XYZ file of N, CA, C and O in Angstrom:
832
model
N 0.667 -1.165 0.042
C -0.046 -0.004 0.007
C 0.777 1.208 0.079
O 1.921 1.280 0.697
N 0.516 1.998 -0.401
C 1.212 3.525 -0.559
C 1.067 4.516 0.762
O -0.056 4.725 0.867
N 2.053 4.570 1.364
C 2.279 5.391 2.508
C 1.670 6.823 2.479
O 1.182 7.115 3.461
N 1.935 7.442 1.101
C 1.340 8.669 1.050
C -0.326 8.597 1.212
O -0.802 9.452 1.950
N -0.873 7.635 0.317
C -2.140 7.406 0.648
C -2.859 7.433 1.821
O -3.890 8.140 2.242
N -2.098 6.427 2.660
C -2.557 6.260 4.213
C -2.413 7.412 4.995
O -3.512 7.985 5.818
N -1.497 8.571 4.714
C -1.306 9.529 5.311
C -2.321 10.409 5.027
O -2.802 11.215 5.922
N -2.345 10.475 4.017
C -3.677 11.368 3.255
C -5.156 11.216 4.058
O -5.655 11.990 4.186
N -5.158 9.876 3.865
C -6.782 9.391 4.463
C -6.784 9.882 5.610
O -7.933 9.927 6.424
N -5.411 9.555 6.571
C -5.606 9.699 7.673
C -5.933 11.371 7.967
O -6.722 11.834 9.212
N -5.305 12.275 7.196
C -5.347 13.374 7.352
C -6.904 14.259 7.141
O -7.203 14.889 7.779
N -7.415 13.297 6.248
C -9.107 13.722 5.865
C -9.811 13.199 6.611
O -10.739 13.914 7.359
N -9.658 11.986 7.882
C -10.514 11.625 8.627
C -10.564 12.692 9.715
O -11.431 12.956 10.506
N -9.069 13.168 9.953
C -9.018 14.277 11.086
C -9.353 15.362 10.913
O -9.943 16.299 11.845
N -9.637 15.838 9.928
C -10.203 17.230 9.375
C -11.601 16.910 8.640
O -11.843 16.775 7.622
N -12.483 17.540 9.767
C -14.232 17.604 9.218
C -14.555 18.762 8.521
O -15.691 18.725 8.234
N -13.748 19.651 8.587
C -14.389 20.940 8.206
C -14.082 21.541 6.630
O -14.081 22.422 6.204
N -13.593 20.224 6.047
C -13.003 20.960 4.683
C -14.330 21.268 3.787
O -14.869 20.097 3.652
N -14.578 22.169 3.295
C -15.430 22.629 2.262
C -15.491 22.257 0.884
O -16.342 21.596 0.340
N -14.140 22.036 0.255
C -13.686 21.402 -0.865
C -12.428 21.061 -0.907
O -11.535 21.494 -0.395
N -11.942 19.812 -1.803
C -10.618 19.327 -1.748
C -10.763 19.087 -3.375
O -11.477 18.903 -4.089
N -9.424 19.659 -3.830
C -8.893 19.592 -5.107
C -7.473 18.995 -5.158
O -6.400 19.221 -4.439
N -7.782 17.954 -6.091
C -6.511 16.556 -5.969
C -5.376 17.424 -6.889
O -5.563 17.744 -8.029
N -4.001 17.407 -6.318
C -3.061 17.849 -7.088
C -2.148 16.553 -7.130
O -1.784 15.821 -6.409
N -1.596 16.388 -8.705
C -0.688 15.370 -8.568
C 0.681 15.500 -8.261
O 1.148 16.612 -8.110
N 1.506 14.595 -7.964
C 2.935 14.385 -7.623
C 3.050 14.689 -6.229
O 2.281 15.032 -5.105
N 4.493 15.087 -5.611
C 4.667 15.313 -4.274
C 5.829 16.731 -4.600
O 6.239 17.182 -5.332
N 5.631 17.387 -3.420
C 5.329 17.255 -2.138
C 4.066 17.600 -2.069
O 2.960 17.122 -1.188
N 3.143 18.528 -2.978
C 2.003 19.056 -2.709
C 0.716 18.217 -3.131
O 1.070 17.842 -4.641
N -0.203 17.566 -2.771
C -1.073 16.677 -2.921
C -2.276 17.238 -2.897
O -3.077 16.419 -3.691
N -2.787 17.867 -2.150
C -3.936 18.261 -1.795
C -4.476 19.656 -1.511
O -3.631 20.038 -0.853
N -5.879 20.048 -1.744
C -6.143 21.433 -1.473
C -7.396 21.101 -0.929
O -8.197 20.681 -0.803
N -7.461 22.113 0.586
C -8.743 22.144 1.239
C -9.093 23.751 1.532
O -7.953 24.343 1.574
N -10.321 23.749 1.771
C -11.003 25.365 2.272
C -11.196 24.853 3.389
O -12.438 24.356 3.378
N -10.965 25.479 4.593
C -11.832 25.014 5.474
C -13.364 26.028 5.686
O -13.315 26.986 5.954
N -14.534 25.066 6.064
C -15.721 25.679 6.383
C -15.568 26.407 7.868
O -15.171 25.592 8.422
N -16.062 27.417 7.485
C -16.541 28.018 8.695
C -15.533 28.799 9.450
O -15.473 29.242 10.704
N -14.055 28.782 9.047
C -13.031 29.349 9.484
C -12.998 30.746 9.345
O -13.780 31.518 8.868
N -12.406 31.486 10.350
C -12.387 33.210 10.115
C -11.994 33.582 8.801
O -12.159 34.633 8.379
N -10.961 32.782 8.100
C -10.717 33.127 6.715
C -10.865 31.990 5.744
O -10.960 30.887 6.086
N -11.434 32.654 4.434
C -11.469 31.377 3.587
C -10.550 30.582 2.586
O -10.016 30.561 1.864
N -9.075 30.998 3.574
C -7.935 30.901 2.943
C -7.865 29.174 2.751
O -8.294 28.335 3.047
N -6.941 29.109 1.355
C -6.440 27.786 0.860
C -5.429 27.205 1.653
O -4.324 27.886 1.607
N -5.412 25.765 2.314
C -4.214 25.391 2.587
C -3.766 23.942 1.550
O -4.621 23.033 1.441
N -2.817 24.099 1.406
C -2.220 23.107 0.237
C -1.176 22.347 1.040
O -0.204 22.523 2.065
N -1.562 20.837 1.230
C -0.813 20.045 2.404
C 0.085 19.270 1.666
O -0.589 18.492 0.562
N 1.310 18.738 2.160
C 2.112 18.036 1.844
C 1.950 16.555 2.287
O 1.407 16.287 3.483
N 1.625 15.503 1.425
C 1.327 14.190 1.676
C 2.763 13.632 2.426
O 2.443 12.766 3.581
N 3.833 13.862 1.811
C 4.866 13.234 2.321
C 5.408 13.972 3.477
O 5.866 12.922 4.202
N 5.260 14.905 3.875
C 5.632 15.841 5.035
C 4.230 16.203 5.573
O 4.034 17.532 5.129
N 3.419 15.776 6.305
C 2.415 16.286 6.651
C 2.092 17.862 7.651
O 1.482 18.372 7.271
N 3.496 17.913 8.154
C 3.710 19.488 8.563
C 3.769 20.822 7.578
O 3.683 21.547 8.006
N 4.181 19.741 6.436
C 4.392 21.052 5.595
C 3.178 21.631 4.568
O 2.103 20.839 4.112
N 2.796 22.867 4.845
C 1.545 23.340 4.144
C 2.172 25.013 3.614
O 2.956 25.427 4.149
N 1.368 25.138 2.674
C 1.296 26.550 1.934
C -0.182 26.966 2.146
O -1.006 26.233 1.994
N 0.129 27.822 2.667
C -1.303 29.071 2.919
C -1.735 29.992 1.807
O -1.001 30.704 1.647
N -2.522 30.410 0.961
C -3.031 31.200 0.233
C -4.173 31.856 0.768
O -5.429 31.630 0.706
N -4.027 33.317 1.569
C -4.848 33.827 1.825
C -5.974 34.298 1.078
O -5.707 34.861 0.022
N -7.406 34.292 1.655
C -8.404 34.718 0.593
C -8.667 34.549 -0.740
O -9.152 34.575 -1.618
N -8.319 32.920 -1.052
C -8.481 32.273 -2.069
C -9.187 30.750 -2.281
O -8.723 29.963 -0.979
N -9.869 30.842 -2.568
C -10.899 29.667 -2.693
C -10.366 28.478 -3.983
O -10.400 28.990 -4.780
N -10.168 27.235 -3.598
C -9.675 26.644 -4.681
C -10.858 26.018 -5.861
O -12.145 25.875 -5.292
N -10.754 26.260 -6.933
C -11.733 25.771 -8.045
C -11.427 24.798 -8.791
O -12.192 23.725 -8.801
N -10.383 24.595 -9.261
C -10.085 23.289 -9.953
C -8.611 23.000 -10.535
O -7.984 24.488 -10.661
N -8.176 22.159 -10.663
C -6.602 21.909 -11.662
C -6.722 21.848 -12.817
O -7.374 20.634 -13.337
N -5.431 22.528 -13.441
C -5.412 22.008 -14.993
C -4.068 21.145 -15.448
O -3.375 21.929 -15.207
N -4.559 20.269 -15.635
C -3.409 19.207 -15.894
C -2.246 19.568 -17.073
O -1.154 19.406 -17.148
N -3.001 20.071 -17.958
C -2.609 20.928 -18.992
C -1.503 21.845 -18.665
O -0.699 22.072 -19.571
N -1.804 22.914 -18.061
C -1.146 23.699 -18.011
C 0.093 23.911 -16.180
O 0.876 24.392 -16.238
N -0.343 22.711 -15.635
C 0.165 22.405 -14.321
C -0.404 23.480 -13.203
O 0.468 24.163 -12.510
N -1.403 24.302 -13.458
C -1.826 25.429 -12.634
C -3.280 25.013 -11.821
O -4.021 24.425 -12.504
N -3.278 25.542 -10.624
C -4.133 25.214 -9.957
C -5.185 26.686 -10.104
O -4.452 27.862 -9.688
N -6.542 26.356 -10.335
C -7.119 27.573 -10.591
C -7.959 27.924 -8.940
O -8.654 27.216 -8.460
N -7.955 29.311 -8.637
C -8.657 29.763 -7.347
C -9.416 30.875 -7.703
O -9.072 31.787 -8.755
N -10.252 31.215 -6.720
C -11.162 32.675 -6.722
C -10.604 33.374 -5.597
O -10.700 33.112 -4.549
N -10.449 34.582 -5.955
C -10.207 35.408 -4.941
C -11.080 36.521 -4.467
O -12.189 36.481 -5.392
N -11.432 36.616 -3.197
C -12.442 37.490 -2.631
C -12.354 38.723 -3.232
O -13.411 39.283 -3.216
N -11.561 39.475 -4.351
C -11.636 40.698 -4.495
C -11.754 40.364 -5.800
O -11.564 41.022 -6.767
N -12.916 39.450 -6.544
C -13.375 39.404 -7.580
C -12.516 39.245 -8.668
O -12.239 40.092 -9.749
N -11.742 38.093 -8.022
C -10.539 37.592 -9.408
C -10.401 36.490 -9.594
O -10.389 35.803 -8.594
N -10.364 35.675 -10.650
C -9.521 34.214 -10.716
C -8.276 34.565 -10.866
O -7.539 35.240 -11.418
N -7.281 33.328 -10.213
C -5.749 32.959 -10.305
C -5.808 31.779 -10.593
O -6.224 30.912 -9.975
N -4.879 31.588 -11.457
C -4.031 30.225 -12.016
C -2.794 30.280 -11.347
O -1.923 30.937 -11.919
N -2.494 29.547 -10.445
C -1.009 29.369 -9.611
C -0.363 28.178 -10.175
O -0.947 27.004 -10.467
N 0.887 28.486 -10.873
C 1.609 27.187 -11.116
C 2.233 26.429 -9.728
O 2.602 26.949 -8.776
N 1.671 25.369 -9.878
C 1.879 24.409 -8.526
C 3.089 23.937 -8.245
O 3.734 23.391 -7.418
N 4.033 24.199 -9.277
C 5.758 24.171 -9.018
C 6.299 25.478 -8.569
O 7.155 25.728 -7.964
N 5.488 26.575 -8.751
C 6.240 28.142 -8.182
C 4.784 28.660 -8.109
O 4.177 29.279 -8.775
N 4.384 28.778 -6.711
C 3.045 29.353 -6.418
C 3.217 31.047 -6.677
O 2.196 31.633 -6.706
N 4.074 31.458 -6.641
C 4.421 32.671 -7.183
C 4.267 32.766 -8.665
O 4.358 34.358 -8.856
N 4.034 32.014 -9.351
C 3.789 32.237 -10.662
C 2.634 32.525 -10.832
O 1.737 31.346 -11.061
N 1.769 33.435 -11.210
C 0.290 33.727 -11.078
C -0.351 34.340 -12.315
O 0.342 35.361 -12.874
N -1.597 33.642 -13.017
C -1.999 34.408 -14.118
C -3.166 34.936 -13.246
O -4.054 34.250 -12.675
N -3.625 36.299 -13.425
C -4.858 36.884 -12.979
C -5.788 37.081 -13.840
O -5.644 37.717 -14.970
N -7.134 36.845 -13.922
C -8.173 37.351 -14.694
C -9.319 37.783 -13.654
O -9.663 37.081 -12.850
N -9.734 38.971 -14.151
C -10.376 39.943 -13.270
C -11.931 39.369 -13.700
O -12.166 39.141 -14.859
N -12.843 39.007 -12.721
C -14.012 38.989 -13.170
C -15.001 40.139 -13.578
O -15.508 40.891 -12.388
N -14.885 40.356 -14.534
C -15.652 41.580 -15.083
C -17.318 41.331 -14.625
O -18.202 41.140 -15.914
N -17.849 41.546 -13.588
C -19.184 41.865 -13.378
C -20.200 42.618 -14.184
O -19.782 43.932 -13.585
N -21.198 42.169 -14.544
C -22.452 43.258 -15.230
C -22.983 43.770 -13.732
O -23.205 43.217 -13.034
N -23.088 45.231 -13.810
C -23.967 45.956 -12.506
C -25.220 44.790 -12.251
O -26.412 45.135 -13.186
N -25.660 44.416 -11.065
C -26.554 44.201 -10.698
C -26.610 42.359 -10.545
O -27.643 41.792 -10.325
N -25.393 41.819 -11.271
C -25.181 40.359 -11.142
C -24.860 40.222 -9.632
O -23.437 40.557 -9.311
N -25.344 39.387 -9.277
C -25.186 38.973 -7.804
C -24.939 37.153 -8.016
O -25.475 36.518 -7.901
N -23.581 36.883 -7.598
C -23.220 35.423 -7.650
C -24.032 34.451 -6.597
O -23.757 34.772 -5.640
N -24.302 33.468 -7.064
C -25.101 32.659 -5.887
C -23.915 31.781 -5.448
O -23.739 31.669 -4.188
N -22.507 31.571 -6.041
C -21.498 30.958 -5.431
C -20.380 31.158 -6.232
O -20.551 32.378 -6.966
N -19.043 31.126 -5.782
C -17.727 31.499 -6.309
C -17.786 30.824 -8.165
O -18.768 29.457 -8.060
N -17.551 31.334 -9.017
C -17.217 31.009 -10.201
C -16.510 29.828 -10.382
O -15.415 29.150 -9.499
N -16.984 28.403 -11.466
C -16.513 27.726 -11.964
C -15.361 27.817 -12.951
O -15.568 28.783 -13.894
N -14.393 27.142 -13.380
C -13.349 26.898 -14.380
C -13.483 25.791 -15.218
O -13.235 24.726 -14.748
N -13.542 26.267 -16.810
C -13.121 24.796 -17.448
C -12.236 25.406 -18.629
O -12.329 26.010 -19.649
N -10.851 24.966 -18.184
C -9.872 25.791 -18.962
C -10.102 25.191 -20.305
O -9.113 26.128 -21.204
N -10.285 23.926 -20.587
C -10.193 23.660 -21.742
C -11.472 24.038 -22.749
O -10.772 24.190 -24.084
N -12.324 24.861 -22.223
C -12.973 25.634 -23.253
C -12.534 27.280 -23.161
O -13.464 27.734 -23.787
N -11.834 27.540 -22.483
C -11.342 28.927 -22.295
C -12.586 29.475 -21.625
O -12.643 30.735 -21.639
N -13.382 29.133 -20.544
C -14.522 29.893 -20.007
C -14.577 29.388 -18.620
O -13.998 28.325 -17.854
N -14.897 30.377 -17.697
C -15.524 30.444 -16.292
C -16.852 30.347 -16.417
O -17.738 31.193 -17.268
N -17.512 29.914 -15.591
C -19.333 30.384 -15.535
C -19.895 30.380 -13.976
O -18.759 29.977 -12.931
N -20.723 31.047 -13.522
C -21.207 31.203 -12.395
C -22.784 31.074 -12.369
O -23.178 31.756 -13.466
N -23.251 30.730 -11.556
C -24.804 30.978 -11.560
C -25.504 32.028 -10.424
O -24.621 32.240 -9.589
N -26.301 33.031 -11.284
C -26.818 34.087 -10.400
C -27.702 33.902 -9.625
O -28.254 32.810 -9.862
N -27.803 34.921 -8.512
C -29.467 34.809 -7.513
C -30.285 34.748 -8.325
O -31.638 34.460 -7.834
N -30.449 35.486 -9.596
C -31.629 35.606 -10.338
C -32.007 34.518 -11.100
O -33.288 34.327 -11.884
N -31.326 33.310 -11.177
C -31.438 32.154 -12.021
C -30.881 32.153 -13.097
O -31.059 31.122 -13.741
N -30.063 33.014 -13.622
C -29.465 32.984 -14.784
C -27.771 32.375 -14.765
O -27.332 32.249 -13.505
N -27.520 31.937 -16.055
C -25.814 31.318 -15.714
C -25.291 32.270 -16.236
O -25.541 32.635 -17.517
N -23.947 32.719 -16.158
C -23.167 33.718 -16.906
C -21.716 33.020 -16.987
O -21.298 32.231 -16.343
N -21.560 33.388 -18.616
C -20.149 32.742 -18.839
C -19.039 33.825 -19.192
O -19.153 35.106 -19.648
N -18.031 33.563 -18.606
C -17.203 34.641 -18.775
C -15.653 34.126 -19.654
O -15.475 32.711 -19.090
N -15.076 34.697 -20.328
C -13.750 34.132 -20.933
C -12.500 34.483 -19.971
O -12.269 35.270 -18.964
N -11.655 33.151 -20.322
C -10.800 33.514 -19.340
C -9.557 34.474 -19.679
O -8.271 34.137 -19.295
N -9.738 34.615 -20.963
C -8.630 35.528 -21.449
C -8.592 36.948 -21.022
O -7.445 37.558 -20.468
N -9.620 37.483 -20.593
C -9.774 38.769 -20.076
C -10.916 38.922 -18.856
O -10.994 39.963 -18.524
N -11.857 37.866 -18.960
C -12.715 37.936 -17.700
C -13.935 38.543 -18.150
O -14.652 38.657 -17.430
N -14.242 38.759 -19.471
C -15.196 39.753 -19.730
C -16.536 38.528 -19.987
O -16.152 37.512 -20.549
N -17.756 39.260 -20.116
C -18.872 38.249 -19.730
C -19.316 37.949 -21.304
O -18.856 38.893 -22.184
N -19.243 36.827 -22.078
C -19.522 36.743 -23.464
C -21.047 35.542 -23.579
O -21.533 35.729 -24.747
N -21.467 35.274 -22.299
C -22.781 34.948 -22.919
C -24.192 34.589 -21.511
O -22.827 34.535 -20.531
N -25.076 34.641 -21.744
C -25.983 34.627 -20.612
C -27.135 33.983 -20.712
O -27.876 33.716 -21.995
N -27.615 32.870 -19.767
C -28.746 31.943 -20.173
C -29.695 31.645 -18.947
O -29.098 31.926 -17.634
N -31.173 31.775 -19.110
C -31.994 32.050 -18.035
C -31.942 30.458 -17.720
O -32.363 29.536 -18.551
N -32.156 29.736 -16.696
C -32.127 28.410 -15.961
C -33.723 28.108 -16.116
O -34.113 29.053 -15.380
N -34.078 26.989 -16.139
C -35.102 26.699 -15.504
C -35.649 26.287 -14.026
O -36.655 26.038 -13.764
N -34.530 26.271 -13.098
C -34.616 26.330 -11.663
C -33.923 27.551 -11.341
O -32.707 28.115 -11.550
N -34.375 28.018 -10.000
C -33.730 29.464 -9.579
C -32.420 28.958 -8.815
O -31.341 29.931 -9.031
N -32.274 27.883 -8.225
C -31.116 27.573 -7.160
C -30.616 26.216 -7.338
O -31.042 25.407 -6.942
N -29.773 25.927 -8.748
C -29.687 24.555 -9.039
C -28.787 24.132 -7.751
O -27.914 24.611 -7.449
N -28.574 22.780 -7.423
C -27.945 22.168 -6.728
C -26.665 21.586 -7.236
O -25.712 21.373 -6.527
N -26.679 21.271 -8.408
C -25.816 20.617 -9.271
C -25.484 21.363 -10.638
O -26.617 21.434 -11.490
N -24.430 21.712 -11.162
C -24.155 21.732 -12.642
C -23.376 21.655 -12.983
O -22.102 21.702 -12.319
N -23.016 21.609 -14.300
C -21.464 21.533 -14.962
C -21.463 21.809 -16.607
O -22.545 21.656 -17.185
N -20.230 22.069 -16.942
C -20.303 22.731 -18.254
C -19.290 21.814 -19.035
O -18.566 21.210 -18.413
N -19.551 21.221 -20.225
C -18.678 20.225 -20.716
C -17.041 21.195 -21.063
O -17.230 21.990 -21.382
N -16.375 19.931 -21.217
C -14.936 20.371 -21.455
C -14.734 21.346 -23.040
O -13.966 22.297 -22.692
N -15.582 21.293 -23.920
C -15.515 21.736 -24.987
C -16.154 22.939 -24.968
O -16.579 24.170 -25.700
N -17.349 23.450 -23.679
C -17.997 24.877 -23.517
C -18.986 24.502 -24.406
O -19.728 25.548 -24.559
N -19.711 23.378 -24.985
C -20.779 23.642 -25.709
C -22.120 22.970 -25.015
O -23.652 23.111 -25.612
N -21.885 22.277 -23.768
C -23.043 21.730 -23.245
C -23.059 21.947 -21.679
O -21.814 21.902 -20.990
N -24.458 22.506 -21.427
C -24.444 22.758 -20.026
C -25.667 21.955 -19.141
O -26.360 21.982 -19.910
N -25.452 21.583 -17.951
C -26.429 20.492 -17.782
C -26.544 20.956 -16.144
O -25.712 21.142 -15.232
N -27.637 21.046 -15.404
C -28.020 21.442 -13.926
C -29.283 20.662 -13.500
O -29.833 20.032 -14.425
N -29.406 21.003 -12.596
C -30.427 20.059 -11.722
C -30.742 21.109 -10.267
O -30.029 21.831 -9.705
N -32.127 21.158 -9.746
C -32.624 21.666 -8.657
C -32.900 20.801 -7.858
O -32.359 19.538 -7.502
N -33.932 21.205 -6.561
C -34.186 20.129 -5.500
C -35.448 19.344 -6.354
O -36.555 19.271 -5.658
N -35.002 18.540 -7.038
C -36.044 17.679 -7.760
C -35.239 16.444 -8.500
O -33.957 16.352 -8.225
N -35.703 15.523 -9.152
C -35.372 14.248 -9.689
C -34.558 14.831 -10.963
O -34.253 13.943 -11.583
N -35.195 16.045 -11.519
C -34.832 16.310 -12.870
C -33.848 16.918 -13.169
O -33.407 17.679 -12.355
N -33.144 16.289 -14.158
C -32.371 17.203 -14.960
C -32.414 18.128 -16.500
O -33.620 17.533 -17.105
N -31.750 18.770 -16.614
C -31.943 19.841 -17.797
C -30.638 20.015 -18.370
O -29.488 20.255 -17.801
N -30.489 20.117 -19.899
C -29.793 19.990 -20.851
C -29.997 21.251 -21.737
O -30.622 21.367 -22.268
N -28.844 21.990 -21.893
C -28.890 23.134 -22.845
C -27.666 22.806 -23.817
O -26.508 22.820 -23.272
N -28.040 22.680 -25.027
C -26.927 22.802 -26.066
C -26.678 24.574 -26.400
O -27.320 25.205 -26.629
N -25.403 24.983 -25.843
C -25.047 26.299 -25.893
C -25.033 27.067 -27.410
O -24.854 28.087 -27.400
N -24.719 25.834 -28.310
C -24.633 26.351 -29.495
C -25.694 26.449 -30.363
O -25.785 27.382 -31.500
N -26.733 25.470 -30.015
C -28.107 25.669 -30.849
C -29.308 26.067 -29.579
O -30.408 26.976 -30.358
N -29.018 26.324 -28.683
C -30.089 26.762 -27.753
C -31.172 25.416 -27.479
O -31.911 25.812 -26.537
N -31.034 24.255 -28.051
C -31.863 23.338 -27.807
C -31.728 23.039 -26.499
O -30.789 22.694 -25.577
N -32.991 22.768 -25.537
C -33.220 22.043 -24.399
C -33.737 20.931 -24.131
O -34.569 20.549 -24.967
N -33.237 20.521 -23.154
C -33.800 18.988 -23.074
C -34.110 18.426 -21.439
O -33.297 19.415 -20.547
N -35.049 17.860 -21.032
C -35.359 17.491 -19.554
C -35.211 15.578 -19.253
O -35.479 14.963 -20.245
N -33.922 16.007 -18.614
C -33.427 14.224 -18.248
C -33.895 13.802 -16.870
O -34.243 14.424 -15.923
N -34.536 12.334 -17.233
C -35.120 11.854 -15.901
C -34.282 10.660 -15.322
O -33.373 9.968 -16.403
N -34.306 9.950 -14.264
C -33.692 8.760 -13.910
C -33.674 8.643 -12.681
O -33.071 7.545 -11.824
N -33.265 9.490 -11.785
C -32.944 9.840 -10.560
C -34.174 9.709 -9.897
O -35.582 10.162 -9.960
N -34.073 8.870 -8.469
C -35.589 9.068 -7.615
C -35.598 10.057 -6.360
O -36.039 10.124 -5.706
N -34.371 10.852 -6.131
C -34.313 11.547 -5.415
C -33.499 12.860 -6.181
O -32.738 12.993 -7.148
N -33.372 13.973 -5.021
C -32.772 15.221 -5.389
C -31.012 14.817 -6.061
O -30.255 13.992 -5.538
N -30.777 15.450 -7.138
C -29.546 15.385 -7.723
C -28.380 16.180 -7.143
O -28.749 17.614 -7.310
N -27.145 15.939 -6.527
C -26.574 16.456 -5.803
C -25.218 16.999 -6.619
O -24.488 17.901 -6.148
N -24.853 16.468 -7.510
C -23.454 16.503 -8.302
C -23.662 16.076 -9.743
O -24.429 14.970 -9.887
N -22.836 16.574 -10.597
C -22.763 16.413 -12.103
C -21.658 16.716 -12.240
O -20.889 17.567 -11.981
N -20.862 15.838 -13.437
C -19.554 15.735 -13.664
C -19.813 15.170 -15.055
O -19.913 13.962 -15.323
N -18.393 15.841 -16.091
C -18.249 15.567 -17.342
C -17.224 14.556 -17.117
O -16.197 14.630 -16.572
N -16.993 13.611 -18.212
C -15.903 12.959 -18.511
C -15.012 13.927 -19.026
O -15.561 14.831 -19.752
N -13.571 13.582 -19.110
C -12.521 14.545 -19.639
C -12.728 14.844 -21.159
O -12.526 15.833 -21.979
N -13.335 13.324 -22.103
C -13.299 14.045 -23.324
C -14.523 14.331 -23.811
O -15.449 14.923 -24.679
N -15.578 14.771 -22.768
C -16.638 15.602 -22.647
C -17.930 14.307 -23.595
O -19.218 14.563 -23.873
N -17.753 13.257 -23.800
C -18.756 12.431 -24.577
C -19.619 11.816 -23.382
O -20.826 11.297 -23.861
N -19.364 11.715 -21.862
C -20.067 11.118 -21.008
C -20.522 11.999 -19.928
O -19.690 13.179 -19.756
N -21.448 12.147 -19.148
C -21.702 12.842 -17.829
C -21.988 12.044 -16.978
O -22.892 11.184 -16.956
N -21.897 12.116 -15.661
C -22.359 11.109 -14.270
C -22.854 12.079 -13.497
O -22.713 13.645 -13.457
N -23.981 11.875 -13.046
C -24.851 12.356 -11.805
C -24.855 11.490 -10.974
O -24.975 10.368 -10.709
N -24.963 12.368 -9.470
C -25.057 11.430 -8.484
C -26.176 12.075 -7.452
O -26.423 13.364 -7.247
N -26.910 11.234 -6.452
C -27.593 11.823 -5.349
C -28.100 10.863 -4.184
O -27.289 9.474 -4.182
N -28.813 10.846 -3.529
C -28.967 10.286 -2.284
C -29.157 8.488 -2.899
O -29.359 7.838 -2.476
N -29.708 8.519 -4.483
C -29.751 7.119 -4.697
C -28.777 6.601 -5.253
O -29.094 5.623 -6.021
N -27.810 7.520 -5.561
C -26.601 7.083 -6.101
C -26.380 7.587 -7.622
O -27.016 8.507 -7.667
């Protein structure tokens, strides 16, 4: 058995307040956590080989890791996305989130590097797409549920799937505007994820 995995599992068992975990490849940096309910939303990057070693990034929330560029995308509280090179955390690409007046985010933005897009759901039930080049808003769509519990954008940025407090899922083709309603769950859908090639997606809820 891999001792690094054993150490990581033990660390996760002891830490019950992680709001989000993003896995990073290689060593010594292996995982990222964001402590929920803490005084700060700082990201903590934990070493698996040396459990005492940590890197703390104040006021930043982990979003996703991009293996193509070896960068960790984070949301900074001052309205910008940051892509940090995990080999050198001082190597940062900053993308301002150019918000339209009146747009209130329901949660922090998500990032799909392969599509060159970031997206976020607004409190009014819309979803907005922003460019990762300059942070400008490039598209806006109205959803059929006001507060989706789960949502995902395909790796090519052409399909968006979401669900609310129901067993129903919604599918939107962003290039044609076609919408579909998808069924199959018996309980609320809590998570959605696309495969890396974008050909498949998986959903999860209380019924599996």
